[in-house]
Structure formats: C-alpha cells, structure tokens
Amino acid sequence: EIRLQLRFKQLPQKPLYFGIELPSYVPLSTMSRQAQKALVGACRRIIGDCYHSPGDDPATTKGELEPPTFVMPLWAFDQFIVSEPGTEPDIMSNLEGKGMKRSDGVR
C-alpha cells in the first residue's frame, strides 16, 4: 500500500495520471515478456487509458533511451479522497469509508 497526499495550487483541468519508471532497462526472458504482455493487456482492457513500455534496450538503441515505464489514470487507483484545504484526513489513520473507491461501482 502506498499513500500520497497531493496539494495543488490550481485545480487540475484535465485528468490526472500516476506513473512509475525504473532507473534502467531490465532484460526479460521470453516467458517473462509474455507474462508482462498478458498483464498489461488485462490492465488495458480494464482501465483502457494506460501506457506501458518495457524500455529501450541500450544494446540495440541509439540516442535517448526510454526507461521501463507504466502510467495509468488516477481514477483507476483503489481509493482516492478529494478534500478541501484544512479538511484533509490524516493519511496515517484508517481511511475506510472515506473518499471514492474503485470497487464502489462493482456489483
């Protein structure tokens, strides 16, 4: 579990995305690459708007290298809470029942 608290000086006008990247390329076996492809495919079917790159292999790429990357919209997270300034919950406390949960729309 990762908890983040973000404060914006201005209200975002477009959807927010969260991304991660690895510091360098990681070679994958054929089986690992196929498993990764299946998992990313499942994420795309569920979320729709996400981006994944295994990164550029420095042994076969000239110029700037793209690191291994995954990005998805913030709404796809398990839970998020939007608060007015001064009403933010303590992120170290139990957040059960607060904010919006992705599973709220599941029947």
Coordinates of C-alpha atoms in Angstrom, one line a residue:
E1 CA 0.0 0.0 0.0
I2 CA 1.2 3.5 -0.9
R3 CA -0.4 6.6 0.4
L4 CA 0.3 10.0 -1.1
Q5 CA -1.1 13.4 -0.2
L6 CA -1.0 16.0 -3.1
R7 CA -1.8 19.7 -2.8
F8 CA -2.5 21.7 -5.9
K9 CA -2.1 25.5 -6.2
Q10 CA -4.7 25.4 -9.0
L11 CA -7.5 22.9 -9.6
P12 CA -6.3 20.5 -12.4
Q13 CA -8.3 21.0 -15.6
K14 CA -7.5 17.6 -17.1
P15 CA -7.5 14.0 -15.8
L16 CA -4.6 13.2 -13.5
Y17 CA -2.2 10.3 -14.2
F18 CA 0.2 8.4 -12.0
G19 CA 3.3 6.9 -13.4
I20 CA 6.3 4.9 -12.4
E21 CA 9.6 4.2 -14.2
L22 CA 12.6 2.0 -13.5
P23 CA 16.1 3.6 -13.5
S24 CA 17.3 1.4 -16.3
Y25 CA 16.4 -1.3 -18.8
V26 CA 15.7 -4.8 -17.5
P27 CA 16.2 -7.7 -19.9
L28 CA 13.3 -10.1 -19.8
S29 CA 13.1 -13.8 -20.7
T30 CA 10.6 -14.8 -23.4
M31 CA 8.3 -16.2 -20.7
S32 CA 8.6 -13.1 -18.5
R33 CA 7.9 -10.9 -21.6
Q34 CA 4.8 -12.9 -22.4
A35 CA 3.5 -12.7 -18.8
Q36 CA 4.1 -9.0 -18.8
K37 CA 2.3 -8.6 -22.1
A38 CA -0.7 -10.5 -20.7
L39 CA -0.8 -8.4 -17.5
V40 CA -0.6 -5.1 -19.4
G41 CA -3.2 -6.3 -21.8
A42 CA -5.6 -7.1 -18.9
C43 CA -4.9 -3.6 -17.5
R44 CA -5.7 -2.0 -20.8
R45 CA -9.0 -4.0 -21.1
I46 CA -10.0 -3.0 -17.6
I47 CA -8.7 0.6 -17.4
G48 CA -8.5 1.5 -21.1
D49 CA -6.2 4.5 -20.9
C50 CA -2.8 3.3 -19.7
Y51 CA 0.7 3.4 -21.1
H52 CA 3.4 0.8 -20.7
S53 CA 6.8 0.5 -22.2
P54 CA 9.4 -2.2 -21.3
G55 CA 12.0 0.4 -22.1
D56 CA 14.7 0.7 -24.8
D57 CA 17.5 -1.8 -24.8
P58 CA 20.7 0.2 -24.7
A59 CA 22.5 -2.6 -26.7
T60 CA 20.1 -2.0 -29.7
T61 CA 19.0 1.6 -29.4
K62 CA 21.0 4.7 -30.4
G63 CA 20.2 8.1 -28.9
E64 CA 17.9 8.8 -25.9
L65 CA 16.6 5.7 -24.1
E66 CA 13.1 5.4 -22.8
P67 CA 13.2 3.7 -19.3
P68 CA 10.7 1.0 -18.4
T69 CA 7.5 2.9 -17.7
F70 CA 3.9 2.4 -16.6
V71 CA 1.3 5.1 -16.4
M72 CA -2.4 5.0 -15.5
P73 CA -5.2 7.4 -14.7
L74 CA -5.6 8.3 -11.0
W75 CA -9.3 7.2 -11.1
A76 CA -8.0 3.6 -11.6
F77 CA -6.5 3.5 -8.1
D78 CA -8.2 1.5 -5.4
Q79 CA -9.2 4.6 -3.4
F80 CA -8.7 8.3 -3.6
I81 CA -10.0 11.2 -1.5
V82 CA -10.6 14.8 -2.7
S83 CA -10.6 17.3 0.2
E84 CA -11.0 21.0 0.7
P85 CA -7.9 22.7 2.3
G86 CA -8.0 22.1 6.0
T87 CA -10.3 19.1 5.9
E88 CA -7.7 16.5 4.7
P89 CA -7.8 13.2 6.6
D90 CA -4.6 12.0 8.4
I91 CA -3.1 9.6 5.9
M92 CA -1.7 7.5 8.7
S93 CA -5.2 6.8 10.0
N94 CA -7.8 4.3 8.9
L95 CA -9.3 5.6 5.7
E96 CA -12.1 3.1 5.5
G97 CA -15.3 4.6 4.2
K98 CA -13.6 7.9 3.1
G99 CA -13.4 9.2 -0.5
M100 CA -14.1 7.2 -3.6
K101 CA -13.2 3.5 -4.1
R102 CA -12.9 1.9 -7.5
S103 CA -14.8 -1.1 -6.1
D104 CA -17.8 1.1 -5.3
G105 CA -19.1 0.7 -8.8
V106 CA -18.8 -3.1 -8.8
R107 CA -22.0 -5.0 -8.2

